[in-house]
Amino acid sequence: MTPKWKRSERVQIAVQKSGRLTDHSIALLKRCGLRLTRGTDQLLAVAENMPVDVLLVRDDEIPGLVREGACDLGIVGLNVAEEQRLALGPEKAPPKALRNLDFGGCRLAMAYPKDGAAKAVADLDGLRVASSYPKLTARFLDQAGVKAEIVPFSGAVELAPRLGRAEAICDLVSSGKTLAANQLDEGETVLKSQAALLACPAEPPAARRELLELLKRRIDGVMQARETKYIMLHAPRGALRAIAELLPGSESPTIMALEGSEDRVAVHAVCRESIFWETLEALKEAGASSMLVLPVEKMLE
């Protein structure tokens, strides 16, 4: 698998090699039109139709690779990006956060043993908090006015209280099942996280600038299309104003005459918000009929 383009002309994108963001990240890039070829256990996927390489690396390596210019773009959780931004200090420029990607949602949260003395952050003065995110934890405790010892802990952070290493933890939470299984109660939310698109803070070389802008536009288009729906319906002309007000997040709908009917028209609209059953029922009460809601595969403004 030998790239046909010079390295200086090829865009490098870093994504998590294994974990909760991997499949979503690869699917996003494929929806942007990249035909990726990746061998078994290989850490490089090459686009067959564009000068783009996708590097599959550890998530905690991604912000550094992007910041240093080894990769042009990266997809990583906000929790990782923010932890590393805090670790850099003000003297170094972090990667540019271009946009949130609306997948990989989770939260960094405090958690307390069910049988422990600490039940909230206010109880932690003089105690220990274990976390894989010591900088974010320290900022949260400082903002709460609490002086606690932060114990850096990699791996299964939820085991720290059972091992006698801490009286509370700060860890990523998705469903909360892991906390419950380890007799921990979820507490305060430290950071709401999801996948984010990062870019190198330096201006890209001219050889890659146009392609990078193209990829960013396509990513924006894919993400805009995720919640966007295309709705078609029939309605009396007299009900058009009420129906237009009910269509969520839409601009001016397209109105077309129905053959053989002077009073009824066809309405087509792009809705930038989810359309729920309640929306359809309200539209029906306003006079709409023959309603059809379709997903939008791609969008380009």
GROMACS .gro file of C-alpha atoms in nm:
model
  301
    1MET     CA    1   0.000   0.000   0.000
    2THR     CA    2   0.230   0.276  -0.130
    3PRO     CA    3   0.091   0.633  -0.148
    4LYS     CA    4   0.121   0.791  -0.495
    5TRP     CA    5   0.152   1.143  -0.356
    6LYS     CA    6   0.444   1.312  -0.181
    7ARG     CA    7   0.419   1.336   0.199
    8SER     CA    8   0.406   1.716   0.172
    9GLU     CA    9   0.090   1.684  -0.040
   10ARG     CA   10  -0.087   1.424   0.174
   11VAL     CA   11  -0.325   1.517   0.455
   12GLN     CA   12  -0.268   1.320   0.776
   13ILE     CA   13  -0.566   1.254   1.005
   14ALA     CA   14  -0.522   1.094   1.348
   15VAL     CA   15  -0.803   0.885   1.500
   16GLN     CA   16  -0.830   0.650   1.796
   17LYS     CA   17  -0.702   0.304   1.702
   18SER     CA   18  -0.941   0.121   1.936
   19GLY     CA   19  -1.215   0.241   2.165
   20ARG     CA   20  -1.553   0.407   2.171
   21LEU     CA   21  -1.466   0.669   1.904
   22THR     CA   22  -1.295   0.444   1.650
   23ASP     CA   23  -1.588   0.310   1.448
   24HIS     CA   24  -1.771   0.644   1.450
   25SER     CA   25  -1.457   0.829   1.336
   26ILE     CA   26  -1.388   0.592   1.047
   27ALA     CA   27  -1.755   0.598   0.945
   28LEU     CA   28  -1.749   0.980   0.943
   29LEU     CA   29  -1.446   0.988   0.714
   30LYS     CA   30  -1.604   0.734   0.480
   31ARG     CA   31  -1.922   0.943   0.464
   32CYS     CA   32  -1.697   1.231   0.360
   33GLY     CA   33  -1.612   1.031   0.049
   34LEU     CA   34  -1.285   0.866   0.152
   35ARG     CA   35  -1.240   0.511   0.024
   36LEU     CA   36  -1.008   0.376   0.289
   37THR     CA   37  -0.788   0.067   0.254
   38ARG     CA   38  -0.664  -0.083   0.579
   39GLY     CA   39  -0.500  -0.418   0.634
   40THR     CA   40  -0.553  -0.637   0.939
   41ASP     CA   41  -0.396  -0.484   1.252
   42GLN     CA   42  -0.239  -0.204   1.047
   43LEU     CA   43  -0.216   0.140   1.201
   44LEU     CA   44  -0.242   0.326   0.872
   45ALA     CA   45  -0.541   0.351   0.640
   46VAL     CA   46  -0.481   0.507   0.299
   47ALA     CA   47  -0.753   0.672   0.094
   48GLU     CA   48  -0.767   0.525  -0.257
   49ASN     CA   49  -0.932   0.830  -0.412
   50MET     CA   50  -0.767   1.125  -0.230
   51PRO     CA   51  -0.419   1.205  -0.093
   52VAL     CA   52  -0.526   1.135   0.266
   53ASP     CA   53  -0.373   0.903   0.527
   54VAL     CA   54  -0.556   0.804   0.845
   55LEU     CA   55  -0.327   0.719   1.137
   56LEU     CA   56  -0.475   0.494   1.405
   57VAL     CA   57  -0.308   0.580   1.734
   58ARG     CA   58  -0.379   0.599   2.108
   59ASP     CA   59  -0.627   0.872   2.190
   60ASP     CA   60  -0.387   1.047   2.429
   61GLU     CA   61  -0.135   1.080   2.143
   62ILE     CA   62  -0.375   1.264   1.911
   63PRO     CA   63  -0.364   1.620   2.055
   64GLY     CA   64   0.017   1.615   2.057
   65LEU     CA   65   0.045   1.484   1.700
   66VAL     CA   66  -0.192   1.757   1.579
   67ARG     CA   67  -0.033   2.033   1.788
   68GLU     CA   68   0.316   1.949   1.661
   69GLY     CA   69   0.203   1.933   1.297
   70ALA     CA   70   0.270   1.560   1.250
   71CYS     CA   71  -0.101   1.532   1.167
   72ASP     CA   72  -0.319   1.800   1.009
   73LEU     CA   73  -0.644   1.691   1.175
   74GLY     CA   74  -0.741   1.471   1.466
   75ILE     CA   75  -1.060   1.327   1.612
   76VAL     CA   76  -1.050   1.284   1.988
   77GLY     CA   77  -1.271   1.321   2.294
   78LEU     CA   78  -1.299   1.667   2.448
   79ASN     CA   79  -1.192   1.511   2.778
   80VAL     CA   80  -0.852   1.416   2.634
   81ALA     CA   81  -0.809   1.743   2.444
   82GLU     CA   82  -0.894   1.957   2.747
   83GLU     CA   83  -0.675   1.757   2.987
   84GLN     CA   84  -0.376   1.802   2.757
   85ARG     CA   85  -0.453   2.169   2.700
   86LEU     CA   86  -0.438   2.229   3.074
   87ALA     CA   87  -0.113   2.031   3.097
   88LEU     CA   88   0.051   2.247   2.826
   89GLY     CA   89   0.028   2.571   3.016
   90PRO     CA   90  -0.030   2.915   2.862
   91GLU     CA   91   0.307   2.932   2.684
   92LYS     CA   92   0.225   2.664   2.423
   93ALA     CA   93  -0.050   2.682   2.164
   94PRO     CA   94  -0.292   2.386   2.183
   95PRO     CA   95  -0.455   2.233   1.874
   96LYS     CA   96  -0.742   2.435   1.730
   97ALA     CA   97  -1.084   2.289   1.819
   98LEU     CA   98  -1.279   2.319   1.494
   99ARG     CA   99  -1.612   2.166   1.593
  100ASN     CA  100  -1.786   1.910   1.811
  101LEU     CA  101  -1.886   1.597   1.625
  102ASP     CA  102  -2.198   1.487   1.816
  103PHE     CA  103  -2.086   1.131   1.887
  104GLY     CA  104  -1.897   0.963   2.169
  105GLY     CA  105  -2.098   1.149   2.430
  106CYS     CA  106  -1.999   1.091   2.794
  107ARG     CA  107  -1.917   1.292   3.105
  108LEU     CA  108  -1.625   1.324   3.340
  109ALA     CA  109  -1.780   1.298   3.684
  110MET     CA  110  -1.700   1.261   4.051
  111ALA     CA  111  -1.802   0.936   4.219
  112TYR     CA  112  -1.815   0.836   4.585
  113PRO     CA  113  -1.819   0.495   4.757
  114LYS     CA  114  -2.165   0.406   4.884
  115ASP     CA  115  -2.025   0.324   5.228
  116GLY     CA  116  -1.774   0.614   5.234
  117ALA     CA  117  -1.776   0.932   5.439
  118ALA     CA  118  -1.758   1.162   5.134
  119LYS     CA  119  -2.088   1.209   4.951
  120ALA     CA  120  -2.016   1.534   4.766
  121VAL     CA  121  -1.724   1.752   4.665
  122ALA     CA  122  -1.763   1.964   4.979
  123ASP     CA  123  -1.671   1.657   5.187
  124LEU     CA  124  -1.332   1.606   5.019
  125ASP     CA  125  -1.112   1.852   5.209
  126GLY     CA  126  -0.801   1.665   5.318
  127LEU     CA  127  -0.903   1.345   5.137
  128ARG     CA  128  -0.774   1.176   4.821
  129VAL     CA  129  -0.929   1.173   4.472
  130ALA     CA  130  -0.805   0.923   4.212
  131SER     CA  131  -0.830   1.015   3.844
  132SER     CA  132  -0.683   0.959   3.500
  133TYR     CA  133  -0.754   1.330   3.443
  134PRO     CA  134  -0.556   1.503   3.719
  135LYS     CA  135  -0.554   1.849   3.556
  136LEU     CA  136  -0.931   1.858   3.499
  137THR     CA  137  -0.989   1.720   3.849
  138ALA     CA  138  -0.757   1.982   4.002
  139ARG     CA  139  -0.937   2.263   3.819
  140PHE     CA  140  -1.275   2.138   3.938
  141LEU     CA  141  -1.164   2.106   4.299
  142ASP     CA  142  -1.002   2.449   4.288
  143GLN     CA  143  -1.320   2.605   4.154
  144ALA     CA  144  -1.512   2.432   4.435
  145GLY     CA  145  -1.269   2.570   4.693
  146VAL     CA  146  -1.170   2.219   4.805
  147LYS     CA  147  -0.815   2.115   4.896
  148ALA     CA  148  -0.778   1.744   4.830
  149GLU     CA  149  -0.487   1.525   4.723
  150ILE     CA  150  -0.513   1.412   4.361
  151VAL     CA  151  -0.386   1.060   4.301
  152PRO     CA  152  -0.300   1.001   3.931
  153PHE     CA  153  -0.446   0.663   3.843
  154SER     CA  154  -0.443   0.487   3.507
  155GLY     CA  155  -0.660   0.193   3.416
  156ALA     CA  156  -0.956   0.091   3.627
  157VAL     CA  157  -0.996   0.409   3.834
  158GLU     CA  158  -1.315   0.277   3.993
  159LEU     CA  159  -1.102   0.026   4.188
  160ALA     CA  160  -0.902   0.296   4.368
  161PRO     CA  161  -1.133   0.327   4.674
  162ARG     CA  162  -1.151  -0.052   4.713
  163LEU     CA  163  -0.770  -0.067   4.703
  164GLY     CA  164  -0.742   0.202   4.969
  165ARG     CA  165  -0.584   0.449   4.728
  166ALA     CA  166  -0.854   0.719   4.744
  167GLU     CA  167  -1.178   0.825   4.909
  168ALA     CA  168  -1.337   0.935   4.580
  169ILE     CA  169  -1.268   0.920   4.208
  170CYS     CA  170  -1.310   1.139   3.900
  171ASP     CA  171  -1.368   0.928   3.590
  172LEU     CA  172  -1.549   0.905   3.259
  173VAL     CA  173  -1.911   0.791   3.285
  174SER     CA  174  -2.138   0.679   3.004
  175SER     CA  175  -2.418   0.454   3.129
  176GLY     CA  176  -2.310   0.448   3.495
  177LYS     CA  177  -2.314   0.067   3.507
  178THR     CA  178  -1.943   0.041   3.593
  179LEU     CA  179  -1.985   0.275   3.888
  180ALA     CA  180  -2.284   0.079   4.016
  181ALA     CA  181  -2.096  -0.249   3.981
  182ASN     CA  182  -1.820  -0.108   4.201
  183GLN     CA  183  -2.056   0.032   4.467
  184LEU     CA  184  -1.996   0.394   4.367
  185ASP     CA  185  -2.252   0.676   4.349
  186GLU     CA  186  -2.213   0.929   4.069
  187GLY     CA  187  -2.168   1.285   4.188
  188GLU     CA  188  -2.094   1.619   4.027
  189THR     CA  189  -2.026   1.649   3.653
  190VAL     CA  190  -1.678   1.788   3.590
  191LEU     CA  191  -1.694   1.802   3.209
  192LYS     CA  192  -1.943   1.702   2.941
  193SER     CA  193  -1.751   1.539   2.659
  194GLN     CA  194  -1.799   1.421   2.304
  195ALA     CA  195  -1.577   1.373   2.000
  196ALA     CA  196  -1.414   1.686   1.861
  197LEU     CA  197  -1.229   1.772   1.542
  198LEU     CA  198  -0.886   1.926   1.609
  199ALA     CA  199  -0.655   2.104   1.366
  200CYS     CA  200  -0.289   2.202   1.378
  201PRO     CA  201  -0.252   2.556   1.517
  202ALA     CA  202   0.001   2.646   1.244
  203GLU     CA  203  -0.107   2.751   0.896
  204PRO     CA  204  -0.107   2.440   0.671
  205PRO     CA  205   0.134   2.423   0.376
  206ALA     CA  206  -0.008   2.551   0.048
  207ALA     CA  207   0.013   2.199  -0.101
  208ARG     CA  208  -0.247   2.072   0.151
  209ARG     CA  209  -0.454   2.386   0.222
  210GLU     CA  210  -0.721   2.335  -0.045
  211LEU     CA  211  -0.771   1.968   0.038
  212LEU     CA  212  -0.798   2.046   0.411
  213GLU     CA  213  -1.067   2.305   0.345
  214LEU     CA  214  -1.253   2.051   0.129
  215LEU     CA  215  -1.240   1.789   0.405
  216LYS     CA  216  -1.358   2.038   0.668
  217ARG     CA  217  -1.655   2.137   0.449
  218ARG     CA  218  -1.746   1.773   0.396
  219ILE     CA  219  -1.724   1.696   0.768
  220ASP     CA  220  -1.947   1.997   0.838
  221GLY     CA  221  -2.192   1.873   0.576
  222VAL     CA  222  -2.205   1.522   0.719
  223MET     CA  223  -2.257   1.647   1.074
  224GLN     CA  224  -2.527   1.895   0.969
  225ALA     CA  225  -2.709   1.612   0.794
  226ARG     CA  226  -2.717   1.389   1.104
  227GLU     CA  227  -3.022   1.556   1.259
  228THR     CA  228  -3.154   1.714   0.940
  229LYS     CA  229  -3.469   1.565   0.786
  230TYR     CA  230  -3.648   1.624   0.458
  231ILE     CA  231  -4.024   1.638   0.499
  232MET     CA  232  -4.289   1.626   0.228
  233LEU     CA  233  -4.661   1.676   0.286
  234HIS     CA  234  -4.986   1.797   0.133
  235ALA     CA  235  -5.180   2.086   0.282
  236PRO     CA  236  -5.455   2.339   0.215
  237ARG     CA  237  -5.322   2.679   0.108
  238GLY     CA  238  -5.500   2.839   0.401
  239ALA     CA  239  -5.298   2.629   0.648
  240LEU     CA  240  -4.952   2.711   0.510
  241ARG     CA  241  -4.861   2.973   0.770
  242ALA     CA  242  -4.953   2.746   1.062
  243ILE     CA  243  -4.771   2.451   0.906
  244ALA     CA  244  -4.456   2.656   0.836
  245GLU     CA  245  -4.444   2.757   1.204
  246LEU     CA  246  -4.461   2.393   1.311
  247LEU     CA  247  -4.173   2.274   1.092
  248PRO     CA  248  -3.870   2.254   1.326
  249GLY     CA  249  -3.564   2.454   1.227
  250SER     CA  250  -3.672   2.500   0.865
  251GLU     CA  251  -3.626   2.795   0.634
  252SER     CA  252  -3.891   2.891   0.378
  253PRO     CA  253  -4.045   2.566   0.251
  254THR     CA  254  -4.092   2.490  -0.118
  255ILE     CA  255  -4.458   2.513  -0.224
  256MET     CA  256  -4.580   2.334  -0.537
  257ALA     CA  257  -4.929   2.316  -0.686
  258LEU     CA  258  -5.099   1.979  -0.688
  259GLU     CA  259  -5.234   1.866  -1.023
  260GLY     CA  260  -5.614   1.893  -1.032
  261SER     CA  261  -5.645   2.082  -0.704
  262GLU     CA  262  -5.662   2.460  -0.668
  263ASP     CA  263  -5.680   2.464  -0.290
  264ARG     CA  264  -5.421   2.204  -0.192
  265VAL     CA  265  -5.043   2.218  -0.242
  266ALA     CA  266  -4.735   2.004  -0.183
  267VAL     CA  267  -4.490   2.131   0.079
  268HIS     CA  268  -4.124   2.027   0.084
  269ALA     CA  269  -3.890   2.146   0.362
  270VAL     CA  270  -3.548   2.077   0.506
  271CYS     CA  271  -3.575   2.064   0.886
  272ARG     CA  272  -3.254   2.111   1.084
  273GLU     CA  273  -3.400   1.959   1.399
  274SER     CA  274  -3.545   1.619   1.478
  275ILE     CA  275  -3.902   1.556   1.375
  276PHE     CA  276  -4.092   1.370   1.646
  277TRP     CA  277  -4.429   1.198   1.635
  278GLU     CA  278  -4.572   1.495   1.826
  279THR     CA  279  -4.459   1.722   1.540
  280LEU     CA  280  -4.637   1.507   1.283
  281GLU     CA  281  -4.953   1.495   1.494
  282ALA     CA  282  -4.950   1.874   1.529
  283LEU     CA  283  -4.903   1.910   1.152
  284LYS     CA  284  -5.198   1.678   1.092
  285GLU     CA  285  -5.417   1.884   1.324
  286ALA     CA  286  -5.315   2.193   1.126
  287GLY     CA  287  -5.440   2.028   0.805
  288ALA     CA  288  -5.138   1.843   0.667
  289SER     CA  289  -5.175   1.497   0.510
  290SER     CA  290  -4.964   1.243   0.319
  291MET     CA  291  -4.660   1.326   0.533
  292LEU     CA  292  -4.327   1.166   0.453
  293VAL     CA  293  -4.006   1.220   0.651
  294LEU     CA  294  -3.672   1.120   0.495
  295PRO     CA  295  -3.315   1.124   0.630
  296VAL     CA  296  -3.063   1.357   0.465
  297GLU     CA  297  -2.745   1.178   0.359
  298LYS     CA  298  -2.529   1.482   0.277
  299MET     CA  299  -2.551   1.861   0.295
  300LEU     CA  300  -2.339   2.136   0.144
  301GLU     CA  301  -2.418   2.498   0.215
   0.00000   0.00000   0.00000
